[in-house]
Coordinates of C-alpha atoms in Angstrom, one line a residue:
M758 CA 9.4 11.2 12.7
L759 CA 7.5 9.4 10.0
R760 CA 4.2 11.2 9.2
R761 CA 1.2 8.9 8.7
F762 CA -1.9 9.9 6.9
A763 CA -5.4 8.7 7.8
P764 CA -8.2 10.2 5.7
R765 CA -10.9 11.9 7.8
P766 CA -14.3 12.4 6.3
G767 CA -14.8 15.6 8.2
S768 CA -11.5 17.1 6.9
I769 CA -12.8 18.5 3.6
L770 CA -10.9 20.9 1.4
R771 CA -13.3 23.8 1.3
V772 CA -11.1 25.7 -1.2
R773 CA -11.3 22.8 -3.6
L774 CA -15.0 22.6 -3.3
T775 CA -15.3 26.3 -4.2
L776 CA -13.2 25.7 -7.3
L777 CA -15.3 22.7 -8.1
A778 CA -18.5 24.8 -7.9
T779 CA -16.9 27.4 -10.2
A780 CA -15.9 24.7 -12.7
L781 CA -19.4 23.3 -12.7
T782 CA -20.9 26.7 -13.4
L783 CA -18.8 26.8 -16.6
L784 CA -19.5 23.2 -17.5
V785 CA -23.3 23.6 -17.3
A786 CA -23.0 26.3 -20.0
A787 CA -21.6 23.7 -22.4
P788 CA -24.1 23.0 -25.3
P789 CA -25.6 19.5 -25.2
A790 CA -24.9 17.1 -28.1
C791 CA -27.9 16.0 -30.1
A792 CA -29.2 12.6 -29.5
Q793 CA -28.6 11.4 -33.0
A794 CA -24.9 12.1 -32.7
D795 CA -24.7 9.5 -30.0
R796 CA -26.0 6.9 -32.4
L797 CA -23.4 7.6 -35.1
P798 CA -20.6 5.2 -35.7
D799 CA -17.1 6.1 -34.3
I800 CA -15.7 6.8 -37.7
G801 CA -14.8 10.5 -37.8
S802 CA -15.9 10.9 -34.1
S803 CA -13.9 13.4 -32.0
A804 CA -14.1 11.0 -29.0
G805 CA -10.6 10.4 -27.8
E806 CA -9.0 13.4 -29.6
L807 CA -9.0 15.6 -26.5
L808 CA -8.3 12.9 -24.0
N809 CA -6.4 9.8 -25.2
P810 CA -6.7 6.6 -23.2
V811 CA -3.7 7.4 -21.1
K812 CA -5.1 10.8 -20.0
Q813 CA -8.5 9.2 -19.4
Q814 CA -6.9 6.7 -17.1
L815 CA -5.0 9.4 -15.2
Y816 CA -8.2 11.5 -14.7
G817 CA -10.1 8.4 -13.6
A818 CA -7.4 7.6 -11.0
M819 CA -7.3 11.2 -9.8
T820 CA -11.1 11.2 -9.4
K821 CA -10.9 8.0 -7.3
R822 CA -8.1 9.5 -5.1
E823 CA -10.1 12.7 -4.6
L824 CA -13.2 10.7 -3.6
R825 CA -11.1 8.8 -1.1
N826 CA -9.8 12.1 0.2
Y827 CA -13.4 13.3 0.8
G828 CA -14.1 10.1 2.8
Y829 CA -16.5 8.6 0.3
L830 CA -14.6 5.4 -0.6
L831 CA -15.2 2.2 1.4
D832 CA -11.8 0.4 1.2
D833 CA -12.3 -3.2 2.4
P834 CA -10.4 -6.1 1.0
L835 CA -13.3 -8.6 1.1
I836 CA -15.8 -6.1 -0.5
D837 CA -13.2 -5.0 -3.0
D838 CA -12.5 -8.6 -4.0
W839 CA -16.2 -9.4 -4.4
L840 CA -17.0 -6.3 -6.4
D841 CA -14.0 -6.8 -8.7
R842 CA -15.0 -10.4 -9.4
V843 CA -18.5 -9.2 -10.4
G844 CA -17.2 -6.3 -12.4
Q845 CA -14.4 -8.0 -14.2
G846 CA -16.6 -10.9 -15.1
L847 CA -19.0 -8.5 -16.8
A848 CA -16.2 -6.4 -18.4
A849 CA -14.7 -9.6 -20.0
N850 CA -18.0 -10.2 -21.6
S851 CA -18.6 -6.6 -22.8
D852 CA -18.3 -5.4 -26.4
T853 CA -14.8 -4.1 -25.5
P854 CA -13.2 -6.8 -23.4
S855 CA -9.8 -5.2 -23.8
Q856 CA -10.9 -2.0 -22.0
P857 CA -9.4 -1.8 -18.5
F858 CA -12.0 -1.3 -15.7
T859 CA -11.6 -0.3 -12.1
F860 CA -14.5 -1.0 -9.7
F861 CA -14.8 0.6 -6.3
M862 CA -17.4 0.9 -3.5
L863 CA -18.6 4.1 -1.9
R864 CA -19.9 4.0 1.7
D865 CA -22.9 6.2 1.0
R866 CA -26.3 4.5 1.4
Q867 CA -27.9 6.5 -1.3
I868 CA -28.9 4.2 -4.2
N869 CA -26.5 5.2 -6.9
A870 CA -23.7 4.1 -9.3
F871 CA -21.8 6.0 -11.9
A872 CA -19.0 5.6 -14.4
T873 CA -16.2 8.1 -15.1
L874 CA -13.2 8.4 -17.4
G875 CA -10.8 5.6 -17.8
G876 CA -13.3 2.8 -17.0
Y877 CA -13.6 3.8 -13.3
I878 CA -17.0 2.6 -12.0
A879 CA -18.3 3.4 -8.5
V880 CA -21.1 1.6 -6.8
N881 CA -22.8 3.0 -3.7
S882 CA -23.3 0.7 -0.7
G883 CA -27.0 1.7 -0.8
L884 CA -27.5 0.1 -4.2
V885 CA -26.2 -3.3 -2.9
L886 CA -28.3 -3.0 0.3
T887 CA -31.4 -2.4 -1.9
A888 CA -30.7 -5.2 -4.3
E889 CA -32.2 -8.6 -3.6
R890 CA -29.7 -10.7 -5.5
E891 CA -26.3 -10.3 -7.2
D892 CA -27.9 -10.3 -10.6
E893 CA -29.5 -6.9 -9.9
V894 CA -26.1 -5.4 -8.9
A895 CA -24.6 -6.9 -12.0
A896 CA -27.4 -5.4 -14.1
V897 CA -26.5 -1.9 -12.9
V898 CA -22.8 -2.5 -13.3
S899 CA -23.2 -3.8 -16.8
H900 CA -25.2 -0.7 -17.7
E901 CA -22.4 1.5 -16.4
I902 CA -19.9 -0.6 -18.3
A903 CA -21.9 0.1 -21.5
H904 CA -21.6 3.9 -20.8
V905 CA -17.8 3.5 -20.9
T906 CA -17.6 1.1 -23.9
Q907 CA -20.0 3.3 -26.0
Q908 CA -17.9 6.4 -25.0
H909 CA -20.9 8.2 -23.5
V910 CA -18.7 9.4 -20.6
L911 CA -15.9 10.6 -22.9
R912 CA -18.2 12.4 -25.2
A913 CA -19.9 14.2 -22.3
V914 CA -16.5 15.4 -21.1
E915 CA -15.3 16.4 -24.6
R916 CA -18.4 18.6 -25.0
A917 CA -16.8 20.8 -22.3
Q918 CA -13.4 21.1 -24.1
R919 CA -13.7 24.8 -24.5
D920 CA -14.0 25.6 -20.8
Q921 CA -11.1 27.1 -19.0
M922 CA -11.3 25.1 -15.8
P923 CA -9.6 21.7 -15.6
I924 CA -11.9 18.9 -16.8
L925 CA -11.3 16.8 -13.7
L926 CA -12.6 19.5 -11.4
G927 CA -15.9 19.7 -13.2
I928 CA -16.4 15.9 -13.2
L929 CA -15.4 15.5 -9.6
G930 CA -17.6 18.4 -8.5
A931 CA -20.6 16.8 -10.1
I932 CA -19.9 13.5 -8.5
V933 CA -19.3 15.0 -5.1
A934 CA -22.5 17.0 -5.4
A935 CA -24.5 13.9 -6.4
Q936 CA -23.1 11.8 -3.5
A937 CA -23.4 14.5 -0.9
A938 CA -27.0 15.5 -1.6
G939 CA -29.0 13.9 1.1
G940 CA -26.2 11.3 1.7
S941 CA -24.8 10.2 5.0
S942 CA -21.1 10.4 4.2
S943 CA -20.4 14.0 5.2
G944 CA -20.8 15.6 8.5
D945 CA -19.5 18.9 7.4
A946 CA -22.3 21.5 7.3
S947 CA -20.5 24.0 5.3
Q948 CA -19.7 21.4 2.6
A949 CA -23.4 20.4 2.4
A950 CA -24.5 24.1 2.1
L951 CA -22.0 24.8 -0.6
I952 CA -22.9 21.7 -2.7
S953 CA -26.7 21.8 -2.1
G954 CA -26.7 25.3 -3.4
M955 CA -25.6 24.1 -6.8
G956 CA -28.5 21.6 -6.8
L957 CA -29.9 20.4 -10.1
M958 CA -27.5 22.4 -12.2
Q959 CA -24.6 20.3 -10.9
Q960 CA -26.4 17.0 -11.0
R961 CA -27.2 17.3 -14.7
Q962 CA -23.5 17.2 -15.6
I963 CA -23.5 13.4 -15.0
D964 CA -26.8 12.8 -16.6
Y965 CA -26.9 11.1 -20.0
T966 CA -29.2 11.7 -22.9
R967 CA -32.2 9.3 -23.4
S968 CA -30.4 7.7 -26.4
N969 CA -27.4 7.1 -24.1
E970 CA -29.5 5.4 -21.5
S971 CA -31.4 3.3 -24.0
E972 CA -28.1 2.2 -25.6
A973 CA -26.6 1.4 -22.3
D974 CA -29.6 -0.7 -21.4
R975 CA -29.5 -2.6 -24.7
I976 CA -25.8 -3.2 -24.6
G977 CA -25.7 -3.9 -20.9
I978 CA -28.4 -6.6 -20.8
H979 CA -26.4 -8.6 -23.4
T980 CA -23.3 -8.2 -21.3
L981 CA -25.3 -9.3 -18.3
A982 CA -26.5 -12.4 -20.1
R983 CA -23.1 -13.3 -21.6
A984 CA -21.6 -13.2 -18.1
G985 CA -24.1 -15.8 -17.0
Y986 CA -26.5 -13.5 -15.0
D987 CA -30.2 -13.5 -15.3
P988 CA -31.2 -10.9 -17.9
D989 CA -34.5 -10.4 -16.1
A990 CA -32.6 -8.7 -13.3
M991 CA -32.3 -5.4 -15.2
A992 CA -36.1 -5.0 -15.5
G993 CA -36.6 -6.3 -12.0
F994 CA -34.3 -3.6 -10.5
F995 CA -35.8 -0.9 -12.7
N996 CA -39.3 -1.9 -11.5
R997 CA -38.2 -1.7 -7.8
M998 CA -36.7 1.7 -8.5
D999 CA -39.9 2.8 -10.1
Q1000 CA -41.8 1.8 -7.0
V1001 CA -39.5 3.9 -4.9
M1002 CA -40.0 6.8 -7.2
R1003 CA -43.8 6.5 -7.1
A1004 CA -43.6 6.4 -3.3
N1005 CA -41.6 9.6 -3.3
R1006 CA -43.8 11.6 -5.7
G1007 CA -45.1 14.8 -4.2
G1008 CA -42.1 15.1 -1.9
E1009 CA -38.8 16.9 -2.2
R1010 CA -36.4 15.9 -4.9
E1011 CA -33.8 15.0 -2.2
R1012 CA -36.0 12.1 -1.2
T1013 CA -35.6 10.5 -4.6
P1014 CA -32.5 8.2 -4.8
D1015 CA -29.7 9.6 -6.8
Y1016 CA -29.9 6.6 -9.2
L1017 CA -33.4 7.8 -10.2
Q1018 CA -32.1 11.3 -10.8
T1019 CA -29.3 10.3 -13.1
H1020 CA -31.0 7.2 -14.6
P1021 CA -34.7 8.1 -14.9
V1022 CA -36.9 5.0 -14.8
T1023 CA -40.0 5.0 -17.1
T1024 CA -42.7 2.5 -17.9
S1025 CA -41.3 2.1 -21.4
R1026 CA -37.8 1.6 -20.1
I1027 CA -38.9 -1.2 -17.8
S1028 CA -41.0 -2.7 -20.6
E1029 CA -38.1 -2.6 -23.1
A1030 CA -35.7 -4.2 -20.6
H1031 CA -38.3 -7.0 -20.0
E1032 CA -38.8 -7.6 -23.7
R1033 CA -35.1 -7.8 -24.3
A1034 CA -34.7 -10.3 -21.5
E1035 CA -37.5 -12.4 -22.9
R1036 CA -36.0 -12.4 -26.3
I1037 CA -32.6 -13.4 -24.9
K1038 CA -34.2 -16.3 -23.0
R1039 CA -36.2 -17.4 -26.1
E1040 CA -33.1 -17.4 -28.3
N1041 CA -31.1 -19.4 -25.8
N1042 CA -33.8 -21.7 -24.5
V1043 CA -33.3 -20.6 -20.9
V1044 CA -35.6 -22.1 -18.3
T1045 CA -38.4 -19.9 -17.0
T1046 CA -40.2 -20.6 -13.7
V1047 CA -43.6 -19.0 -13.2
S1048 CA -45.3 -19.1 -9.8
T1049 CA -49.0 -20.0 -9.9
P1050 CA -51.6 -20.6 -7.1
T1051 CA -51.3 -24.4 -7.7
G1052 CA -47.5 -24.5 -7.8
K1053 CA -44.6 -23.5 -10.1
V1054 CA -44.7 -24.1 -13.8
T1055 CA -41.5 -24.4 -15.7
E1056 CA -41.4 -23.3 -19.4
S1057 CA -38.9 -23.9 -22.2
T1058 CA -35.8 -26.1 -22.2
P1059 CA -33.1 -25.6 -19.5
R1060 CA -29.5 -25.0 -20.5
E1061 CA -27.8 -25.6 -17.2
G1062 CA -28.8 -22.1 -16.0
N1063 CA -26.1 -20.6 -18.2
Y1064 CA -27.4 -17.6 -20.1
A1065 CA -24.0 -17.2 -21.8
A1066 CA -24.2 -20.5 -23.6
G1067 CA -26.0 -19.3 -26.6
L1068 CA -24.2 -16.0 -26.9
R1069 CA -20.7 -17.1 -27.8
S1070 CA -20.7 -15.9 -31.4
N1071 CA -21.8 -12.3 -30.7
N1072 CA -18.2 -11.0 -30.4
P1073 CA -15.2 -12.7 -31.9
L1074 CA -13.0 -11.2 -29.1
L1075 CA -14.9 -12.8 -26.3
P1076 CA -13.6 -16.0 -24.7
F1077 CA -17.0 -17.6 -25.3
Q1078 CA -16.0 -17.8 -29.0
V1079 CA -14.0 -20.8 -27.9
N1080 CA -16.4 -23.7 -27.7
L1081 CA -15.8 -24.7 -24.0
P1082 CA -18.0 -27.1 -22.2
A1083 CA -20.8 -25.4 -20.2
S1084 CA -19.4 -26.7 -16.9
S1085 CA -16.1 -24.7 -17.4
L1086 CA -17.9 -21.4 -18.0
D1087 CA -18.4 -18.8 -15.3
N1088 CA -22.1 -19.0 -14.5
G1089 CA -22.4 -15.5 -13.2
A1090 CA -23.1 -15.1 -9.5
T1091 CA -20.2 -15.4 -7.1
G1092 CA -22.2 -16.9 -4.3
L1093 CA -21.0 -14.1 -2.0
F1094 CA -23.7 -11.5 -2.5
L1095 CA -25.6 -12.1 0.8
W1096 CA -22.4 -12.0 2.8
A1097 CA -21.2 -8.9 1.0
R1098 CA -24.5 -7.1 1.5
E1099 CA -24.4 -7.7 5.3
R1100 CA -20.8 -6.7 5.5
L1101 CA -21.7 -3.5 3.7
R1102 CA -24.6 -2.9 6.1
V1103 CA -22.1 -2.8 9.0
L1104 CA -19.3 -0.9 7.3
S1105 CA -21.6 1.7 5.9
A1106 CA -23.4 2.3 9.2
N1107 CA -22.4 5.5 11.1
T1108 CA -21.5 3.5 14.2
A1109 CA -21.2 -0.1 15.3
D1110 CA -24.1 0.4 17.7
E1111 CA -26.3 1.7 15.0
A1112 CA -25.6 -1.4 12.9
V1113 CA -26.5 -3.6 15.9
R1114 CA -29.8 -1.8 16.3
E1115 CA -30.5 -2.3 12.6
Y1116 CA -30.1 -6.1 13.0
E1117 CA -32.3 -6.0 16.1
S1118 CA -35.0 -4.4 14.0
I1119 CA -34.5 -7.0 11.2
R1120 CA -34.9 -9.7 13.8
R1121 CA -38.1 -8.2 15.2
S1122 CA -39.6 -8.0 11.7
T1123 CA -38.5 -11.4 10.4
G1124 CA -38.4 -13.5 13.5
E1125 CA -34.9 -14.8 13.0
L1126 CA -31.7 -13.8 11.2
T1127 CA -30.2 -15.7 8.3
P1128 CA -26.6 -16.9 8.5
P1129 CA -25.2 -13.9 6.6
Q1130 CA -27.3 -11.6 8.8
R1131 CA -25.9 -13.3 11.9
Y1132 CA -22.4 -12.7 10.4
G1133 CA -23.3 -9.0 10.0
L1134 CA -24.5 -8.7 13.6
A1135 CA -21.4 -10.4 15.0
L1136 CA -19.3 -8.2 12.8
A1137 CA -21.0 -5.1 14.2
Q1138 CA -20.5 -6.5 17.8
M1139 CA -16.8 -7.1 17.1
R1140 CA -16.3 -3.5 15.7
G1141 CA -18.1 -2.3 18.8
T1142 CA -17.5 -3.4 22.4
Q1143 CA -18.4 -7.1 22.2
P1144 CA -15.6 -8.9 20.5
A1145 CA -16.0 -12.0 22.8
V1146 CA -19.6 -12.3 21.9
A1147 CA -18.7 -11.9 18.2
A1148 CA -16.0 -14.6 18.4
N1149 CA -18.5 -17.1 19.8
A1150 CA -21.0 -16.2 17.0
F1151 CA -18.4 -16.6 14.3
A1152 CA -17.3 -20.0 15.8
Q1153 CA -20.9 -21.2 15.8
L1154 CA -21.4 -20.1 12.2
L1155 CA -18.2 -21.9 11.1
Q1156 CA -19.5 -25.1 12.6
E1157 CA -22.6 -24.8 10.4
L1158 CA -20.7 -23.6 7.4
P1159 CA -17.1 -25.0 7.5
G1160 CA -14.6 -23.5 5.1
N1161 CA -16.3 -20.1 4.7
L1162 CA -13.4 -17.7 4.1
W1163 CA -15.3 -14.6 5.4
L1164 CA -16.2 -16.4 8.6
E1165 CA -12.6 -17.7 9.0
L1166 CA -11.2 -14.2 8.7
A1167 CA -13.8 -12.7 11.0
L1168 CA -13.1 -15.3 13.7
A1169 CA -9.3 -14.7 13.4
Q1170 CA -9.8 -11.0 13.8
A1171 CA -12.1 -11.4 16.8
Q1172 CA -9.7 -13.8 18.5
A1173 CA -6.9 -11.2 18.1
R1174 CA -9.3 -8.5 19.6
I1175 CA -9.9 -10.6 22.7
G1176 CA -6.2 -11.3 23.2
D1177 CA -6.1 -14.9 21.8
V1178 CA -3.3 -13.9 19.4
A1179 CA -1.8 -17.4 19.1
Q1180 CA -5.0 -18.9 17.9
S1181 CA -5.6 -16.0 15.6
R1182 CA -2.1 -16.3 14.0
A1183 CA -2.4 -20.0 13.6
R1184 CA -5.8 -19.7 11.9
L1185 CA -4.5 -17.0 9.5
Q1186 CA -1.3 -19.0 8.8
A1187 CA -3.5 -22.0 7.8
L1188 CA -5.7 -19.7 5.6
L1189 CA -2.7 -18.2 3.9
K1190 CA -1.4 -21.8 3.1
R1191 CA -4.9 -22.7 1.8
T1192 CA -5.3 -19.5 -0.3
P1193 CA -1.8 -18.2 -1.0
N1194 CA -1.6 -14.5 -2.2
S1195 CA -5.2 -13.9 -1.3
R1196 CA -5.4 -10.1 -0.7
P1197 CA -8.0 -10.3 2.1
V1198 CA -6.1 -13.0 3.9
V1199 CA -2.7 -11.3 3.5
L1200 CA -3.9 -7.9 4.7
S1201 CA -5.8 -9.4 7.6
F1202 CA -2.8 -11.4 8.7
A1203 CA -0.5 -8.3 8.4
Q1204 CA -3.0 -6.2 10.4
V1205 CA -3.0 -8.7 13.3
L1206 CA 0.8 -8.8 13.2
N1207 CA 1.2 -5.1 13.0
D1208 CA -1.2 -4.6 16.0
Q1209 CA 1.3 -6.5 18.2
G1210 CA 3.8 -3.7 17.7
S1211 CA 7.0 -5.7 18.1
K1212 CA 9.9 -5.8 15.7
A1213 CA 9.6 -9.5 15.2
A1214 CA 5.9 -9.1 14.3
G1215 CA 6.7 -6.3 11.9
Q1216 CA 9.3 -8.5 10.2
Q1217 CA 6.8 -11.3 9.8
A1218 CA 4.1 -8.9 8.5
R1219 CA 6.6 -7.6 5.9
Q1220 CA 7.3 -11.2 4.9
V1221 CA 3.6 -11.9 4.5
L1222 CA 3.0 -8.8 2.4
Q1223 CA 6.1 -9.2 0.2
P1224 CA 4.5 -11.4 -2.5
L1225 CA 1.8 -8.8 -3.3
L1226 CA 4.1 -5.8 -3.1
G1227 CA 4.8 -5.5 -6.9
A1228 CA 1.1 -5.4 -7.8
S1229 CA 0.0 -3.1 -4.9
G1230 CA 1.4 0.3 -5.8
D1231 CA -2.1 1.7 -6.1
D1232 CA -3.5 0.0 -3.1
P1233 CA -3.6 2.4 -0.1
V1234 CA -4.7 -0.3 2.4
F1235 CA -1.8 -2.5 1.4
Q1236 CA 0.6 0.5 1.4
Q1237 CA -0.5 1.5 4.9
A1238 CA 0.0 -2.1 6.2
Y1239 CA 3.4 -2.3 4.5
A1240 CA 4.5 1.1 5.8
R1241 CA 3.7 0.0 9.4
A1242 CA 5.4 -3.3 9.0
C1243 CA 8.6 -1.7 7.7
E1244 CA 8.4 0.9 10.5
L1245 CA 8.2 -1.9 13.1
A1246 CA 11.0 -3.9 11.4
G1247 CA 13.3 -0.8 11.5
D1248 CA 13.4 0.0 7.8
S1249 CA 12.7 3.7 8.0
V1250 CA 13.3 4.3 4.3
K1251 CA 10.8 1.8 2.9
A1252 CA 8.3 2.9 5.6
G1253 CA 8.8 6.5 4.5
E1254 CA 8.2 5.6 0.8
A1255 CA 5.1 3.7 1.7
Y1256 CA 3.6 6.4 3.9
A1257 CA 4.1 8.9 1.2
Q1258 CA 2.3 6.6 -1.3
V1259 CA -0.6 6.3 1.2
A1260 CA -0.9 10.1 1.3
Y1261 CA -0.8 10.3 -2.5
L1262 CA -3.5 7.6 -2.9
N1263 CA -5.6 9.3 -0.3
G1264 CA -5.8 12.4 -2.4
R1265 CA -3.0 14.4 -0.7
P1266 CA -0.3 14.7 -3.3
E1267 CA 1.2 17.8 -1.6
Q1268 CA 1.6 15.8 1.7
A1269 CA 3.2 13.0 -0.3
L1270 CA 5.6 15.4 -2.0
T1271 CA 6.6 17.0 1.3
Q1272 CA 7.2 13.6 2.9
L1273 CA 9.4 12.4 0.0
Q1274 CA 11.4 15.6 0.0
N1275 CA 12.1 15.1 3.7
L1276 CA 12.9 11.5 3.1
K1277 CA 15.4 12.5 0.4
R1278 CA 17.5 14.2 3.1
D1279 CA 17.7 10.9 5.1
Q1280 CA 21.3 9.8 5.3
A1281 CA 20.1 6.2 5.4
L1282 CA 19.2 6.2 1.7
D1283 CA 21.4 4.2 -0.5
Y1284 CA 21.8 4.9 -4.3
Y1285 CA 18.8 2.8 -5.4
A1286 CA 16.5 4.2 -2.7
R1287 CA 17.5 7.7 -3.5
A1288 CA 16.8 7.1 -7.2
R1289 CA 13.3 5.7 -6.3
V1290 CA 12.5 8.7 -4.2
E1291 CA 13.7 11.2 -6.8
A1292 CA 11.7 9.5 -9.5
R1293 CA 8.6 9.7 -7.3
I1294 CA 9.2 13.4 -6.6
T1295 CA 9.5 14.0 -10.3
A1296 CA 6.2 12.2 -11.0
I1297 CA 4.2 13.9 -8.3
T1298 CA 5.5 17.5 -8.7
P1299 CA 3.5 18.5 -11.8
E1300 CA 0.2 17.5 -10.2
V1301 CA 1.0 19.5 -7.1
L1302 CA 2.0 22.5 -9.2
E1303 CA -1.2 22.3 -11.2
L1304 CA -3.2 22.3 -8.0
R1305 CA -1.3 25.3 -6.6
D1306 CA -1.8 27.2 -9.8
A1307 CA -5.5 26.7 -9.3
G1308 CA -5.2 28.0 -5.7
V1309 CA -5.6 24.6 -4.1
R1310 CA -3.3 24.0 -1.1
D1311 CA -3.4 21.2 1.5
P1312 CA -5.0 22.7 4.6
D1313 CA -3.0 20.5 7.0
L1314 CA 0.2 21.7 5.5
D1315 CA -0.9 25.3 5.4
S1316 CA -1.7 25.2 9.1
N1317 CA 1.9 24.2 9.8
R1318 CA 3.5 26.9 7.7

């Protein structure tokens, strides 16, 4: 019997959390580095000596897997694609464009974002829901990118190099503490009690010095502008956060968003961000529009709205060094922000009914819903008990906005939910032809096929997934779909390999190892399949042994022993 793994937010590894708390106690005792050291050049710096880039990447990946295991990650192909487009566009325009970055979304509605080792950057759903435009999200992401490129994260970790506990545990514990404090992700009371007891002591481990924050603002706003976003967005977002902070003064610390705890907003910081934005606009003749009682006044000379146009010579490694025409440059915003925000509103809600009620409240306060909000409402209805109502809403929206990929996918999924599988498959087939190798389209098509449960459907799903297989080793959503397709198609070996990879990517390496060891005894394995399984066992075993040495065991496996 093939064992599938589905992460459950309520299934928390209490033993791990105890170890994390212990590690944090040790990490808090690490002496802080002086602010001046953070401004020194890298020549002679210890940054990178303890953790080389390969190790940083490994720890970053492990952190992401553990966060997924705790139920914090929001794995959604459309959201992933949007956030990656925003993040990679900024990363390509950073001071270190060769640095690899991985961007991922957390389902928590607390306003927060953070960077960790290896260029792994997380954004909370709450931050996107709070933002009014994509430029503001990009401003925060560019700030976090600067923390990585300026090695603030690495130096903070290396200050703890004398501690006995593994570095990963300390970092992960701090992140989990920050996310769980007052958040909506966890329903486990014992977990909340354990983490809240650490309080401020834990939170400070992901805080940066004032000089770090100032440098990240300064570097980040230039990255923001080079990528084609509005540099005013950084000051605008800070100002909104300051208003939130002022509203919360006099109350408990838990009422203050995590972003304000880890990135303190001050009047001088807002002023500095505004001054930098004005200087960038003056240097590049960017159009400025000011609202007045008699109308809007436009100042300075427009440059086709492209803030990057005048910044091409700042870094010889940047693609803007090549003198391309303005029309061929990426002008920042993807045009998907409003759709992404409403999708996140639904996916981050505790239940579909709760999301529907949220839209009803929005309708009462605004009078009517915008097209993206109507999309969100229909999405909530589809995820609940009204797929037919949702299908009609998606169809109506598509008449108004033909060619919208997000609406096309939603309608195809709704059609499958109400039993109109032929129409759903035809629509997805046309989308796949129009956008070949699109991850959201491929995974949506495979899901519809897998849900049919037949061998023929499984074979077709496997065929649809095949073009992305080579690049999806670290994609648990893909691996889950591929495992199910192979299972339906009758290929138990490939299904077993994929299910084991799903367990591993969901932060359960011991489960993955057990599944692979069982699969190794399968007589259906040929020489090449056996070699693949043995290689994977060899790769995973050290990680499992390290966890066991630390007293960490998979509770699901322990209960079966």
